[in-house]
Structures are given as structure tokens and as C-alpha cells.
mmCIF file of C-alpha atoms in Angstrom:
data_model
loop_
_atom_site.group_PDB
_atom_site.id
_atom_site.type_symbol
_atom_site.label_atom_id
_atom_site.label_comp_id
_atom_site.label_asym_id
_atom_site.label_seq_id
_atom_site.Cartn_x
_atom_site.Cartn_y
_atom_site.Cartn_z
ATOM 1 C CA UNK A 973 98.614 133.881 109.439
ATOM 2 C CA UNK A 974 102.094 132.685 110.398
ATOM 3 C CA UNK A 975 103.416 129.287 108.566
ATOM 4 C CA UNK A 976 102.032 126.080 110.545
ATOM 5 C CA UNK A 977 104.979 123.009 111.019
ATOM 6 C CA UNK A 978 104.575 119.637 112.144
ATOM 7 C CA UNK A 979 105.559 118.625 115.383
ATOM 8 C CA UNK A 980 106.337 115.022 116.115
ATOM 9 C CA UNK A 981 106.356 113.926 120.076
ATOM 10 C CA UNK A 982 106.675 110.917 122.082
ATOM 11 C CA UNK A 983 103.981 109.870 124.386
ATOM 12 C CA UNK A 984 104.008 106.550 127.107
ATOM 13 C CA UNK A 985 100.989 105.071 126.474
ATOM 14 C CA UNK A 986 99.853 101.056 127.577
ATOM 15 C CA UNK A 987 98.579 99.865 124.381
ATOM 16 C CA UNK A 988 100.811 99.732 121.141
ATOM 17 C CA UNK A 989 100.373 101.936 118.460
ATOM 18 C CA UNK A 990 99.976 101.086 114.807
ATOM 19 C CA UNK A 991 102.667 100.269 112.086
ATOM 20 C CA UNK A 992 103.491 103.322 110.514
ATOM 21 C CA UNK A 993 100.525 105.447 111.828
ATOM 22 C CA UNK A 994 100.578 108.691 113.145
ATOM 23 C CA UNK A 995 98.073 109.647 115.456
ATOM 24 C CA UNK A 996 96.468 113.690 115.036
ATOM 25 C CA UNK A 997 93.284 114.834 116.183
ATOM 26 C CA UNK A 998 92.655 116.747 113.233
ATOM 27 C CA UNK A 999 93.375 113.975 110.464
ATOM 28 C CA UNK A 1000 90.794 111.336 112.428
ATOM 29 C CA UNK A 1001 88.369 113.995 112.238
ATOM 30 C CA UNK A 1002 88.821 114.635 108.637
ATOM 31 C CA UNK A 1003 88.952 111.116 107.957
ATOM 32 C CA UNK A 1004 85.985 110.635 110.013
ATOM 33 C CA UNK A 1005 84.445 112.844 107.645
ATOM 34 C CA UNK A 1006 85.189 111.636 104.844
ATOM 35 C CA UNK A 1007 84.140 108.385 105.321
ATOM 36 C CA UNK A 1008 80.627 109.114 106.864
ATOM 37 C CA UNK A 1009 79.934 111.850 104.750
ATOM 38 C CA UNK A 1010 78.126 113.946 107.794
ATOM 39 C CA UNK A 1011 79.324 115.140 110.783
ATOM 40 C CA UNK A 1012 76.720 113.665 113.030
ATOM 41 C CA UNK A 1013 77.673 109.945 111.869
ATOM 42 C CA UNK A 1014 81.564 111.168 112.299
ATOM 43 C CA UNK A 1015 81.218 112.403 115.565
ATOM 44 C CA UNK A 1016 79.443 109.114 116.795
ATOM 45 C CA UNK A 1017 82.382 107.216 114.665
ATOM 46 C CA UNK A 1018 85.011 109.197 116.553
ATOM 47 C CA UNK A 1019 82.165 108.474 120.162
ATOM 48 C CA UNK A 1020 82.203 112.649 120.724
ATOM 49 C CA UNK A 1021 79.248 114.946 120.386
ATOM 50 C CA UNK A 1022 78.045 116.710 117.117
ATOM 51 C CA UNK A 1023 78.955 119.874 118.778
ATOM 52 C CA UNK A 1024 82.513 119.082 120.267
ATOM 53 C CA UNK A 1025 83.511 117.662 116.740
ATOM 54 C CA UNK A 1026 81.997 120.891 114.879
ATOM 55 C CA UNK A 1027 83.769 122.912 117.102
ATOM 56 C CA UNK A 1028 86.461 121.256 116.898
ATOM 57 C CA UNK A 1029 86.923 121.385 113.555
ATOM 58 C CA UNK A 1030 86.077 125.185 113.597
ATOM 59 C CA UNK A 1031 89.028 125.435 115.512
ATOM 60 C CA UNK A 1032 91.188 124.152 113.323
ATOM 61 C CA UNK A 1033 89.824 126.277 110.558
ATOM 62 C CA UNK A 1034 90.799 129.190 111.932
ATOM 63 C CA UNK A 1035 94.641 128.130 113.283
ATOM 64 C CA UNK A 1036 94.603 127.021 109.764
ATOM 65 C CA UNK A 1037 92.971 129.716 108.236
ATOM 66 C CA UNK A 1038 90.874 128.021 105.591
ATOM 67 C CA UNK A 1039 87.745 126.358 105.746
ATOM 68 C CA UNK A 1040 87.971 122.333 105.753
ATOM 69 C CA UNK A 1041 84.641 120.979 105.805
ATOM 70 C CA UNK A 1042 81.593 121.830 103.030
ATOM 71 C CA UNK A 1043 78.375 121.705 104.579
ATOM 72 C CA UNK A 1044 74.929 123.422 104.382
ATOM 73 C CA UNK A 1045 71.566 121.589 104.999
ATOM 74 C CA UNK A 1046 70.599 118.680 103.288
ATOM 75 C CA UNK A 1047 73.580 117.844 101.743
ATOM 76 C CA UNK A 1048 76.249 115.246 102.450
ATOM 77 C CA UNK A 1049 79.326 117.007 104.517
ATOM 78 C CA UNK A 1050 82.457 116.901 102.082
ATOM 79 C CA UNK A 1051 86.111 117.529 102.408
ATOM 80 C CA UNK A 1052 87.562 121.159 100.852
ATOM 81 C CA UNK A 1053 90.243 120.968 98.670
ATOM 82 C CA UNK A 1054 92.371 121.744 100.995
ATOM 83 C CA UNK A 1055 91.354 119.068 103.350
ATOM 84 C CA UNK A 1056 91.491 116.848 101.041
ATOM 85 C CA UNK A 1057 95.098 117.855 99.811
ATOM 86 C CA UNK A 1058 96.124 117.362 103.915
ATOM 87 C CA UNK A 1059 94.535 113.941 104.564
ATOM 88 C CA UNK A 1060 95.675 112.073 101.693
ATOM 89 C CA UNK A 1061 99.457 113.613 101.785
ATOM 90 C CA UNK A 1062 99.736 112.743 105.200
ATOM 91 C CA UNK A 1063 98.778 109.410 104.311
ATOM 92 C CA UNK A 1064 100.903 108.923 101.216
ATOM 93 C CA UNK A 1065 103.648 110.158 103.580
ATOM 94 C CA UNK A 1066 103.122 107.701 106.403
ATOM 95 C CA UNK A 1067 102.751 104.876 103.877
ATOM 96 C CA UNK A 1068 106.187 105.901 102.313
ATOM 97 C CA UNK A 1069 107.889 106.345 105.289
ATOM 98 C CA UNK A 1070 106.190 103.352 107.293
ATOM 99 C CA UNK A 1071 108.863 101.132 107.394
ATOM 100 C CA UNK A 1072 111.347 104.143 108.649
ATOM 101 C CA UNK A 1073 108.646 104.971 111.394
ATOM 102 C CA UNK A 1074 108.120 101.458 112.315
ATOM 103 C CA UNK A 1075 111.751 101.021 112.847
ATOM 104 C CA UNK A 1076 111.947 104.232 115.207
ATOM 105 C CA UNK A 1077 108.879 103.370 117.220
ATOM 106 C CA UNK A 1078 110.615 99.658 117.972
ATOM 107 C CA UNK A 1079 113.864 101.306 118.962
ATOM 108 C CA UNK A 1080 112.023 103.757 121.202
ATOM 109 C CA UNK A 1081 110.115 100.790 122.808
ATOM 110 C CA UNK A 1082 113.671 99.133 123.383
ATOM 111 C CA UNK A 1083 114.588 101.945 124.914
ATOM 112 C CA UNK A 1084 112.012 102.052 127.217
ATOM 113 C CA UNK A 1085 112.312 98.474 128.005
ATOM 114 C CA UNK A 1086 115.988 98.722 128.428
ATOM 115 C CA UNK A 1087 115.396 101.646 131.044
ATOM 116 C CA UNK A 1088 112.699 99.679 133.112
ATOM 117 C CA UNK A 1089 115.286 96.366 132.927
ATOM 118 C CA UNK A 1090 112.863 94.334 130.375
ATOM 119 C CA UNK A 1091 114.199 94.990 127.054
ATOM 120 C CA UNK A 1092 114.651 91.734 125.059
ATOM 121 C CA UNK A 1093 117.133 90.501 122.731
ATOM 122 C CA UNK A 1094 118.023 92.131 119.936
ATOM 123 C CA UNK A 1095 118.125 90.652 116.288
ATOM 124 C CA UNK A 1096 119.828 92.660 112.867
ATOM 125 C CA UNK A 1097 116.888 92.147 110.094
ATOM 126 C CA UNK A 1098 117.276 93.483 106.511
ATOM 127 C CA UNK A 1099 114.119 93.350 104.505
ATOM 128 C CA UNK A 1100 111.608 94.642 102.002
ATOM 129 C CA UNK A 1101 108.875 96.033 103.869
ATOM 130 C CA UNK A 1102 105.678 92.803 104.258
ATOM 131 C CA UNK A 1103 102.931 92.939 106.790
ATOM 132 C CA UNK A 1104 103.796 89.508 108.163
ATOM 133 C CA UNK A 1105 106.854 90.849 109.346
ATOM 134 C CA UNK A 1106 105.334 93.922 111.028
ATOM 135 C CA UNK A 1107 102.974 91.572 112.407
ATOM 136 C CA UNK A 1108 106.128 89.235 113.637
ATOM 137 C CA UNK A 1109 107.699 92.469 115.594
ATOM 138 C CA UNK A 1110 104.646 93.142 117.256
ATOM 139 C CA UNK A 1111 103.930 89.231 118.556
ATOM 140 C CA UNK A 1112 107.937 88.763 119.792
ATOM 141 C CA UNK A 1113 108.093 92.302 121.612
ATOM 142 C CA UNK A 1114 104.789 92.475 123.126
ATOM 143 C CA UNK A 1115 105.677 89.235 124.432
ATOM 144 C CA UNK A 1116 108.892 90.098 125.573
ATOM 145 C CA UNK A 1117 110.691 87.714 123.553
ATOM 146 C CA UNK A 1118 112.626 89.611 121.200
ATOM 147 C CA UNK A 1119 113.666 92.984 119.208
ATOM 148 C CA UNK A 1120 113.589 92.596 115.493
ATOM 149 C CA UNK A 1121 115.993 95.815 114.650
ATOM 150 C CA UNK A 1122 114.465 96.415 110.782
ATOM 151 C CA UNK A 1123 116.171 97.776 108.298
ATOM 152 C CA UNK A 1124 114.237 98.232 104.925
ATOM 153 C CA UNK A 1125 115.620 97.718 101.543
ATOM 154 C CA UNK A 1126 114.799 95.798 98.632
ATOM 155 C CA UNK A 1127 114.150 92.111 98.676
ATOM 156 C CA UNK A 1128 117.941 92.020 96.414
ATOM 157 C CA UNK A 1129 119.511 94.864 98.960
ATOM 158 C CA UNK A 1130 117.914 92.640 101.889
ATOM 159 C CA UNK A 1131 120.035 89.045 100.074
ATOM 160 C CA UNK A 1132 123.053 91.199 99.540
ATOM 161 C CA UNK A 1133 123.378 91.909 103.280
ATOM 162 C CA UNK A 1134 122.653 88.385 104.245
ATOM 163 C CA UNK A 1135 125.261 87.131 101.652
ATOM 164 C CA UNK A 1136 127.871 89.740 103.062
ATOM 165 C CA UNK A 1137 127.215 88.979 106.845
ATOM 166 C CA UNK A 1138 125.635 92.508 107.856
ATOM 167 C CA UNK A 1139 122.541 90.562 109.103
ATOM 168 C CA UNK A 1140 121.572 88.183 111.216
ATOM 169 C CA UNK A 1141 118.805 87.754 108.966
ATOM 170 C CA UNK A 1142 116.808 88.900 105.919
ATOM 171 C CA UNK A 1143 113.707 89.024 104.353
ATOM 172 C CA UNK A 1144 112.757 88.748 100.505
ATOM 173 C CA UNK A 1145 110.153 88.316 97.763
ATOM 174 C CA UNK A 1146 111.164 85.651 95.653
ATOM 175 C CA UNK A 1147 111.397 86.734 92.290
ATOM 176 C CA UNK A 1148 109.934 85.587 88.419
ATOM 177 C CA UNK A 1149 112.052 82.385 87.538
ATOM 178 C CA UNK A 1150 114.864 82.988 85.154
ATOM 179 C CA UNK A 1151 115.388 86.774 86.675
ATOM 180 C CA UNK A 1152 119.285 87.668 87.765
ATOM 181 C CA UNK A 1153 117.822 88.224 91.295
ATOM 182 C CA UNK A 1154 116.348 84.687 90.944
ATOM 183 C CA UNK A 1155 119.804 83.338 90.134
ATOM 184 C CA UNK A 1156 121.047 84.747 92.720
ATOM 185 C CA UNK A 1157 118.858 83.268 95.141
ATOM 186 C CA UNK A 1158 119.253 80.157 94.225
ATOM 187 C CA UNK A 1159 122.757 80.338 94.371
ATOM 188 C CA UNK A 1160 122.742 81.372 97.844
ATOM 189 C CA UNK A 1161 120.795 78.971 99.390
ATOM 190 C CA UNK A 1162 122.492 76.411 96.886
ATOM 191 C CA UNK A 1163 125.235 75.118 99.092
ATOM 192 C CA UNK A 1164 123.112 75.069 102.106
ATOM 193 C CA UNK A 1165 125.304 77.677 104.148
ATOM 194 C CA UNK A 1166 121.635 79.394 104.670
ATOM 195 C CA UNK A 1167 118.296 78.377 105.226
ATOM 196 C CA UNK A 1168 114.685 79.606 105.317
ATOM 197 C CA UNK A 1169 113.017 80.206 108.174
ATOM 198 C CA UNK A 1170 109.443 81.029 107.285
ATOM 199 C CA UNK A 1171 107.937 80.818 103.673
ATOM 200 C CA UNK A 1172 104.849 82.675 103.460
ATOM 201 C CA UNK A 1173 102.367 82.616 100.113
ATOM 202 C CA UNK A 1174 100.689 85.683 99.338
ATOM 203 C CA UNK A 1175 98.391 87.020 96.725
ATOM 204 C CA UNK A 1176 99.488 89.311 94.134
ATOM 205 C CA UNK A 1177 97.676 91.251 91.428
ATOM 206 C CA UNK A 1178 96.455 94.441 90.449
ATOM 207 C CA UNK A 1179 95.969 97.277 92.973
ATOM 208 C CA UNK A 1180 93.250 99.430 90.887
ATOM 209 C CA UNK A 1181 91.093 102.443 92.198
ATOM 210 C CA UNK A 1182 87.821 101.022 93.358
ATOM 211 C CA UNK A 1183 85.127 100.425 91.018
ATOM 212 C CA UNK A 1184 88.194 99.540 88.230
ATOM 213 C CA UNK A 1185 86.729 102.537 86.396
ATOM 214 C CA UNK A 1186 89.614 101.511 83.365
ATOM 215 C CA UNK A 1187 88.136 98.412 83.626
ATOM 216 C CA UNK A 1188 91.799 96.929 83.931
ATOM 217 C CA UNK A 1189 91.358 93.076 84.896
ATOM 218 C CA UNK A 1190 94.754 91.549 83.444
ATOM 219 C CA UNK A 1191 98.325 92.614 83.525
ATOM 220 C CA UNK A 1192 98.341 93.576 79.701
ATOM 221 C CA UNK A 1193 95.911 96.177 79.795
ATOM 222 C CA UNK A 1194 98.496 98.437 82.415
ATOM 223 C CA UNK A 1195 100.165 98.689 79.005
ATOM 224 C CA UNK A 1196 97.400 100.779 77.295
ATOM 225 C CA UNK A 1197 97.985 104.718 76.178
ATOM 226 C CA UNK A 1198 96.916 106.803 79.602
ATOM 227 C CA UNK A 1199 97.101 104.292 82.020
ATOM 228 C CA UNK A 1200 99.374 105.691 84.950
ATOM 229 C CA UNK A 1201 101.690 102.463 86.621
ATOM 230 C CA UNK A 1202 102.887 103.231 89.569
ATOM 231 C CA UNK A 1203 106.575 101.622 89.927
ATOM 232 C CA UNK A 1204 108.454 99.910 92.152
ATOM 233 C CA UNK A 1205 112.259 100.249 92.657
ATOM 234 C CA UNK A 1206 114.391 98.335 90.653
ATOM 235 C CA UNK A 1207 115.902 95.094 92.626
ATOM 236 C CA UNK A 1208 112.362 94.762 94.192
ATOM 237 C CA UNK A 1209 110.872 91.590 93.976
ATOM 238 C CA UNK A 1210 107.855 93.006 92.769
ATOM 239 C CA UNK A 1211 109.284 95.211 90.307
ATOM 240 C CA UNK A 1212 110.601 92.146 88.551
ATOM 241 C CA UNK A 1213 107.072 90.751 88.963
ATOM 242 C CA UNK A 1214 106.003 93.497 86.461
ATOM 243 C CA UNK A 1215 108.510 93.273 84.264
ATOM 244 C CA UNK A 1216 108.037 89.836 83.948
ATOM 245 C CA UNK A 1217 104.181 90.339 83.328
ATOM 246 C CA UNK A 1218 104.626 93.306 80.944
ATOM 247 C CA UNK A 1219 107.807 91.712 79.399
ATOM 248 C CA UNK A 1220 108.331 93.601 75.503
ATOM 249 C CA UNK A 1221 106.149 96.500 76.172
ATOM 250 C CA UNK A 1222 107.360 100.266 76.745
ATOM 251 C CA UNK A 1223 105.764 101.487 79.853
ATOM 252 C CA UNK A 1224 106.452 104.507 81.525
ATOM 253 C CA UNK A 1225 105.979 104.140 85.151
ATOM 254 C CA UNK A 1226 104.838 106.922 87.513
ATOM 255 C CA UNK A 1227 107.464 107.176 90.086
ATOM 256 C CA UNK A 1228 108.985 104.053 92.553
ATOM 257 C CA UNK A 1229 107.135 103.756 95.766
ATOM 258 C CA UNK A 1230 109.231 101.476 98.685
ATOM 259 C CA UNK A 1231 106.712 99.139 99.360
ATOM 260 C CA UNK A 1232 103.055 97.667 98.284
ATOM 261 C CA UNK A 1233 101.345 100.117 101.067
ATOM 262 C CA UNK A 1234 102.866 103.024 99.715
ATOM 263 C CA UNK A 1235 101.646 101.938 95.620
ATOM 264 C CA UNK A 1236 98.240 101.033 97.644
ATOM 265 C CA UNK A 1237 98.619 104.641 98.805
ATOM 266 C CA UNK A 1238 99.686 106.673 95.561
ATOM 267 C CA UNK A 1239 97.160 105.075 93.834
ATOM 268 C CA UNK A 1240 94.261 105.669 96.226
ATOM 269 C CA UNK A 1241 95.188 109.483 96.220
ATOM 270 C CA UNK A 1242 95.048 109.507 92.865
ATOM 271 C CA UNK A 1243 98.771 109.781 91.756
ATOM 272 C CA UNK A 1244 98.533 106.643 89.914
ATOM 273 C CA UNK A 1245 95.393 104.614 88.040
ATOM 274 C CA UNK A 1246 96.867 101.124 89.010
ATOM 275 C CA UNK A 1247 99.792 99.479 90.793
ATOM 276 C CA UNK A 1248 101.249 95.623 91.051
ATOM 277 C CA UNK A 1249 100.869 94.468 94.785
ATOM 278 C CA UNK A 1250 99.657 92.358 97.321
ATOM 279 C CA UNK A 1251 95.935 91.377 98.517
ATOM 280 C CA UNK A 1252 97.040 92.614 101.572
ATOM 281 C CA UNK A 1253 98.027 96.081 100.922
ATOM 282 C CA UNK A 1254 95.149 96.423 98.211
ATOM 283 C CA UNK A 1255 92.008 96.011 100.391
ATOM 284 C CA UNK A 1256 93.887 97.856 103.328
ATOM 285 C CA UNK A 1257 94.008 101.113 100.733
ATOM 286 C CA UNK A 1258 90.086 100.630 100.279
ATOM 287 C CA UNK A 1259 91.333 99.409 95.891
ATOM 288 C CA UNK A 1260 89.796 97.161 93.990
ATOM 289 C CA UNK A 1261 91.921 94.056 93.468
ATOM 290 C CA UNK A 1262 92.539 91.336 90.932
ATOM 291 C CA UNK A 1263 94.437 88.485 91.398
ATOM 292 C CA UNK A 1264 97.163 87.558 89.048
ATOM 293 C CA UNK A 1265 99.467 84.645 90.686
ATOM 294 C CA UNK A 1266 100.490 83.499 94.294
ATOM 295 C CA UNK A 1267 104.188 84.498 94.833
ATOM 296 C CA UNK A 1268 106.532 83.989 97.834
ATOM 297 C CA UNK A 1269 108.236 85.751 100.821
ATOM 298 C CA UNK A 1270 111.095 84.068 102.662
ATOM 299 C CA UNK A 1271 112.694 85.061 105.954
ATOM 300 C CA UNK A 1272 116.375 83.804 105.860
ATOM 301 C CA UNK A 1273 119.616 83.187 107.786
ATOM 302 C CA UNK A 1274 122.995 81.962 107.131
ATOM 303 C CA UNK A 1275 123.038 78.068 108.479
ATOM 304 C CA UNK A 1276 125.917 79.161 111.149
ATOM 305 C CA UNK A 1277 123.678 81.681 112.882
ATOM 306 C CA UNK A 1278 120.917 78.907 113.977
ATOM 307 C CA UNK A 1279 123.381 78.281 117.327
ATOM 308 C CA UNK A 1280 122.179 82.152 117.930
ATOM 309 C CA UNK A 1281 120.173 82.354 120.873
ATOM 310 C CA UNK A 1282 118.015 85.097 119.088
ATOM 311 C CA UNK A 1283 117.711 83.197 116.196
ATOM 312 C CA UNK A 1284 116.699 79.851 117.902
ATOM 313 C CA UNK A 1285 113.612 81.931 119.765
ATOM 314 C CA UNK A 1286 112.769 83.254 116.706
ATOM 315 C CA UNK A 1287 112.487 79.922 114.605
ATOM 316 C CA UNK A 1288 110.655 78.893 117.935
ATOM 317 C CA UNK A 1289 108.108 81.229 117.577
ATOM 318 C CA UNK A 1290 107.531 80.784 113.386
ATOM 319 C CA UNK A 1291 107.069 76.564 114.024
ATOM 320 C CA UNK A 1292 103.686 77.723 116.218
ATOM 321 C CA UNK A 1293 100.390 76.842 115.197
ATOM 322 C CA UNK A 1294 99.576 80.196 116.691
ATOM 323 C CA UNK A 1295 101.882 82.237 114.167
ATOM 324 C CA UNK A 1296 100.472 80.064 111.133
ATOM 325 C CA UNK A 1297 96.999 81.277 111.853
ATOM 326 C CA UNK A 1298 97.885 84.706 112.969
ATOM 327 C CA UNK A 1299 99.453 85.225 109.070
ATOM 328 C CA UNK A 1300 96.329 83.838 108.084
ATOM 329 C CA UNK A 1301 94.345 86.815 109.291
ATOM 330 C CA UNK A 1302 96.095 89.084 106.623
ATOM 331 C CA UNK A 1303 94.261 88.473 103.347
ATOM 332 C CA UNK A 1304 95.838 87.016 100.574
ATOM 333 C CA UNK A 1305 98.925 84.990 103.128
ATOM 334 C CA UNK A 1306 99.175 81.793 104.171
ATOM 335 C CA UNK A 1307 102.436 80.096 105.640
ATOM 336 C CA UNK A 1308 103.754 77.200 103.784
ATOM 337 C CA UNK A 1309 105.204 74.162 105.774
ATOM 338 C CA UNK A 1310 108.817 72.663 105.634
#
């Protein structure tokens, strides 16, 4: 059997696809699967027949050549090994990478926009990955409004480019009080050369497997021998969050994940037992939550760049009522007024 390779190709299509998902026939199937636990329930989740999705699946076996899905009568259908190994690495990988593909997918749609005449303005925005901004992109460019070109970094990588003028805007978790990244905050919006556009609350906590089988319901116990952290990169807001909570205690983190999906992620494939992050990203991974403490997420510009067409539309559209209650939809966020 010759080595398989992954193909990535663009496709047209009317309705938008979504942030950082990949769409494969094969990894709805198995996820299908998974979930329903037999492949007549999967097939009417997917809205195929019981034999098109068995034989579909055959199919796959044998390009593959291994078997994917357990199954003999009576039982529940299950995931192989395998299957298992594909489905939640393609997963982890999207959720790594989601803020990468995000970014292609909107350049790609400017393109296309650009090529048909329609293509919108276009605004520089550094910022740590957040769902409210995903959910921003989407509102301004499927109304034709504007192009948020993302660049992700750390909330202190996102105020370093705003400080330095290589944005037009930037977005960042504000950090524990009495943190250097906190200091440095202040000290940029200090003299009132920038200002915030949007101040969103959100819900953080512990992102645990579901169930909390380590029982693990305050920041403290992460600190206990064989509990696997996930980390955060250092100059993340969030990464300063648990430092903050876990201040004095030596705790060896399992690896640094970009954003609160991707911890969501590691620690619902089992890389990690627990994982600081949002609401948000928690329930979205299928993981138990518990809340610690409300924290903050600002979008920023430099005071100068409010004269900027782009910019004006955009603090426009964050004064709706509209946007207010579409950030209330994500769990765990509200927006907080001027």
C-alpha cells in the first residue's frame, strides 16, 4: 500500500465555511461515529443511508488499508485505534493552526471579491486568537463592509505591534494586575495616544476532561504530583493568568498551545488532564469547565488612526446593539460599555 498525503484544495461555494475547519468526508463520518456510537444513528446524523455510509467507510478501509470502525451485532460501533489516532490529530491540528487557516481562508475570500469588483476595505489586525474576533471577521465581510487582515500572536506580541505602528489595530487579553505585560498596558494607553475600541468580559477557568475524573475544581489542585497542565506561551495573557493563580509552585507544563481552542483540543485528545481557558473554548471541546474569575479582551488602536476610514466603519459596527448581542451568543462573553 503506497504512502497516503493530504491534499488541501479550494472550492467556490455560497455559504461560508467554518473558522479553522476543514471539511473531509472521511473525518465527518468518523466523527459521526463516534458520537452516535452506531452507524445507523450516524448515517441519519450525516442524512445518508446505512448502506452508503457502510460502504463508504469500507472504502476508505481499504485505500487506507486498515480497518476503522469495530462493529459486530449488538454492540455499540467504536472507533479503531487507528481511527481514533486520525480524528483527534486532525483536530488538534486544525485547532493549532486555526488562526493560520482562518487568516488564509479571509485572504482567499478577498481575493475573490477583489476579482468580481466587491472586495472591501482592508484593515492590519495583530491579535491573540478570541472567538469574538472570528466572529467580528465573519459579520464585516459577509456584509461587505470590511477585511480584517489577522495576524496571530500573543496578546504582548499583538501591544508590541500596536506600540511600534505595524498595525492598524490589535487585540489583547488583559493581564493579572501587577504583571510586566500589565505595566505595559497601562502605560500605553496612559497618555491617551490609543484607545479601546471594544472591551469584551469573558469567563475563564479550568478546561478539564469531562466528568473532572481528577476531581480538579480550583486552580491549586493543577499543582498536584501527575496532573498534566497544558501551557500557554509565555507573553500570553493567559499564561500570566496561570502564573498568577499557581504563583510559588513548580509546575511542569505539557507543551504551549497558541490559543484556548487548541488547550481545549490537547486536552480533549488526551495530551493533557487540564488546561486554563475560556468558557468559550471549554464547552466547544465537549470539557468540563469551572469557573475561576471574569477577565478582559480589548481591541485597540492608536488615537491618530480613528480619522481611518476602515477604522471609523469598524468602531461603527462594535457601538451596535446587534454586535453586543451577537458576542452574547458565545458562552462565557459579554461586551462591556464605554
Amino acid at each position: 500500500m503506497a504512502a497516503q498525503h493530504v491534499h488541501l484544495q479550494l472550492q467556490f461555494a455560497d455559504a461560508p465555511q467554518a473558522d479553522g475547519a476543514l471539511d473531509h468526508p472521511l473525518l465527518a463520518m468518523l466523527a459521526a461515529v463516534q458520537a452516535a456510537g452506531s452507524i445507523q444513528r450516524a448515517a441519519a446524523a450525516l442524512g445518508v443511508s446505512y448502506r452508503h455510509l457502510w460502504g463508504a467507510l469500507k472504502r476508505w478501509e481499504g485505500q487506507l488499508g486498515q480497518p476503522l470502525v469495530l462493529w459486530t451485532q449488538g454492540h455499540p460501533a467504536r472507533l479503531t485505534p487507528a481511527a481514533l489516532r486520525l480524528l483527534t490529530g486532525t483536530r488538534l491540528a486544525c485547532a493549532r493552526q486555526a488562526a493560520q487557516i482562518d487568516a488564509l481562508r479571509a485572504a482567499m475570500d478577498q481575493a475573490l471579491a477583489a476579482a468580481q469588483g466587491t472586495a472591501p476595505p482592508a484593515l492590519a489586525v495583530v491579535a491573540s486568537p478570541e472567538p469574538v474576533l472570528a466572529l467580528l471577521r465573519r459579520r464585516l465581510q459577509a456584509a461587505g463592509l470590511l477585511h480584517l487582515q489577522l495576524q496571530a500572536d500573543t496578546s504582548w506580541g499583538a501591544l508590541r505591534a500596536l506600540a511600534e505602528g505595524r498595525c492598524a489595530v490589535a487585540a489583547v487579553h488583559r493581564p493579572p494586575p501587577g504583571t510586566p505585560f500589565d505595566a505595559g498596558l497601562a502605560a500605553l494607553l496612559a497618555g491617551g495616544a490609543h484607545r479601546v475600541l471594544l472591551h469584551v468580559q469573558r469567563r475563564q477557568g479550568l478546561m478539564l476532561a469531562p466528568g473532572n475524573p481528577l476531581l480538579l475544581e480550583v486552580p491549586p489542585a493543577l499543582a498536584r504530583p501527575g496532573v498534566r497542565v497544558v501551557g500557554r506561551p509565555a507573553g500570553s495573557g493567559t499564561r500570566a493568568l496561570l502564573e498568577q493563580w499557581l504563583a510559588g509552585t513548580a509546575l511542569a507544563l505539557v507543551g504551549e498551545e497558541p490559543s484556548h481552542d487548541a488547550a481545549a483540543a490537547a486536552v480533549a485528545c488526551g495530551l493533557g488532564d487540564a488546561a486554563a481557558g475560556t468558557e468559550a473554548a471549554a464547552l466547544a471541546a465537549g470539557l468540563h469547565f469551572v469557573p475561576v474569575q471574569h477577565d478582559d479582551w480589548l481591541l485597540l488602536t492608536a488615537s491618530a488612526a480613528l480619522q481611518q476610514p476602515a477604522v471609523q466603519t469598524l468602531q461603527q459596527q462594535l457601538q451596535a446593539p446587534a454586535w453586543h448581542a451577537a458576542v452574547a451568543t458565545l458562552p462565557g462573553h459579554r461586551v462591556v460599555p464605554d
